[in-house]
């Protein structure tokens, strides 16, 4: 990878100008999550999901050592410096710092202080997530899911118990109190909508529940959504009260928000009113359920695509709305197809129900745009979503807190980054208030139910040695960061072409 570092030395000039310049002060970074990188997280619900016989077959492999990120945090902080990033999105593993209810583990708190200090010492601002898909076993013990004896301190039985949002707020307050001098940007939940639907509707995340009928969703999914929104609102207030220090003197004391999973969900036939309505219902459930709740204070309890239940206690508890984008999803109307009378053109979902894209009448993506997680990398989606979110949540600042591609081919990663940023640049130019772009992920890591096969890292990990090495994605991203934009030569090399390069 010699080309780009050489370019970095030369700087832009008349022959190689910056053709997509981002606003001054635009934030650039990379992201990770504790359970996906640290290794040795044996005290949370994901570890149970990976290892308990009751869930056998639902995960490709246990997280094990992950990528040894717990021990290698100094090295990983150095990688961020190498990239030129100014923000790192990371999470604190709740099950480490509060291994049993009401007990703080001082050594673990000290570890996270060291991690945050290592970042600050290198001029990198930490953006801290308090819940990235994992929670301590005592919040919900997967070995006792029935919870027949009722909640105990060892098993609070999950988010429908009102003690759980309160416990989450207590943990969040403690983190804010301890780390307010190092952290100014807090995220309560990572992708609560994705977490809810994967865990309680589609069964691919803990606690592995399938609830596909409307009645089952009312009974078993919506109450969890309410618990998560309660947890967010309580944690928002708790962090604001506990973090009173402006860590870096830039005028921001504590910006608190959450990160939202949203894809480019679009009708198979844009001229069919039914398909258009089906796509809107799916987006309402997937991409809007949480921002509607904690920005607008609304819940679409009956899943008709129109949020009508009013929750003033949740409203306006988002100072910064992170959005996370990965793929385009076509949707077809289908009467009686649970739960929304809509079929998502997702090969994984279709396989489960014995169908495929062709039999349903879904478009086939171009093979070069299909990622290692079988979804379609669609670069315009990132930019197209920004005005949609800006219009629905006026006045709320936005940041791309994840975008990435499952591939072990650095060139494809670089193309995906450059092309997504081109669309984002247009959206910002047209007024979307997006203040930064954080790539998923800094390094390869544990990809939840898929195990270690999908690679998302700017830095590829050698799983024999755990050494990290930059791939072409890192080289190109570093160039973009150095330029605060896309220069002509990068555009020519990575930004053109109708499809991504073929996976080799
Ligand atoms: C999650 C990450 C995950 C990534 C890629 C996001 O939904 O926040 O934890 O690794 O997508 O699948």
mmCIF file of N, CA and C and ligand atoms in Angstrom, residues 36 132-133 190-191 324 326 373 402 440 447-448 456, ligand 1:
data_model
loop_
_atom_site.group_PDB
_atom_site.id
_atom_site.type_symbol
_atom_site.label_atom_id
_atom_site.label_comp_id
_atom_site.label_asym_id
_atom_site.label_seq_id
_atom_site.Cartn_x
_atom_site.Cartn_y
_atom_site.Cartn_z
ATOM 1 N N UNK A 36 -16.980 -7.430 21.284
ATOM 2 C CA UNK A 36 -16.487 -7.842 19.965
ATOM 3 C C UNK A 36 -14.966 -7.826 19.864
ATOM 4 N N UNK A 132 -23.726 -1.984 24.353
ATOM 5 C CA UNK A 132 -23.579 -2.406 22.949
ATOM 6 C C UNK A 132 -23.899 -3.902 22.896
ATOM 7 N N UNK A 133 -25.174 -4.194 22.963
ATOM 8 C CA UNK A 133 -25.724 -5.546 22.793
ATOM 9 C C UNK A 133 -25.480 -6.505 23.960
ATOM 10 N N UNK A 190 -26.478 1.151 21.848
ATOM 11 C CA UNK A 190 -26.178 0.933 20.444
ATOM 12 C C UNK A 190 -27.346 0.181 19.816
ATOM 13 N N UNK A 191 -27.912 0.746 18.786
ATOM 14 C CA UNK A 191 -28.944 0.089 17.982
ATOM 15 C C UNK A 191 -30.003 -0.640 18.804
ATOM 16 N N UNK A 324 -26.490 4.406 11.706
ATOM 17 C CA UNK A 324 -25.588 3.332 11.296
ATOM 18 C C UNK A 324 -26.202 2.620 10.098
ATOM 19 N N UNK A 326 -25.716 0.012 6.629
ATOM 20 C CA UNK A 326 -24.946 -1.069 5.998
ATOM 21 C C UNK A 326 -25.443 -1.514 4.631
ATOM 22 N N UNK A 373 -21.851 -10.800 4.264
ATOM 23 C CA UNK A 373 -23.016 -11.114 5.097
ATOM 24 C C UNK A 373 -24.276 -11.167 4.243
ATOM 25 N N UNK A 402 -21.701 4.431 12.581
ATOM 26 C CA UNK A 402 -21.186 3.197 11.974
ATOM 27 C C UNK A 402 -21.573 3.206 10.509
ATOM 28 N N UNK A 440 -17.156 1.564 10.889
ATOM 29 C CA UNK A 440 -17.149 0.262 11.536
ATOM 30 C C UNK A 440 -16.349 -0.669 10.664
ATOM 31 N N UNK A 447 -18.108 -11.027 15.134
ATOM 32 C CA UNK A 447 -19.324 -10.498 14.495
ATOM 33 C C UNK A 447 -20.558 -11.278 14.999
ATOM 34 N N UNK A 448 -20.770 -11.223 16.309
ATOM 35 C CA UNK A 448 -21.981 -11.752 16.921
ATOM 36 C C UNK A 448 -22.317 -13.155 16.410
ATOM 37 N N UNK A 456 -14.682 -6.823 9.134
ATOM 38 C CA UNK A 456 -15.104 -5.425 8.993
ATOM 39 C C UNK A 456 -13.954 -4.441 9.221
HETATM 40 C C1 LIG B 1 -23.450 -3.320 15.168
HETATM 41 C C2 LIG B 1 -22.052 -3.901 15.248
HETATM 42 C C3 LIG B 1 -21.870 -4.936 14.151
HETATM 43 C C4 LIG B 1 -22.063 -4.258 12.822
HETATM 44 C C5 LIG B 1 -21.828 -5.141 11.607
HETATM 45 C C6 LIG B 1 -23.918 -3.056 13.776
HETATM 46 O O1 LIG B 1 -25.255 -3.429 13.675
HETATM 47 O O2 LIG B 1 -23.536 -2.191 15.987
HETATM 48 O O3 LIG B 1 -21.864 -4.431 16.526
HETATM 49 O O4 LIG B 1 -20.648 -5.574 14.228
HETATM 50 O O5 LIG B 1 -23.377 -3.781 12.739
HETATM 51 O O6 LIG B 1 -22.775 -6.137 11.488
#
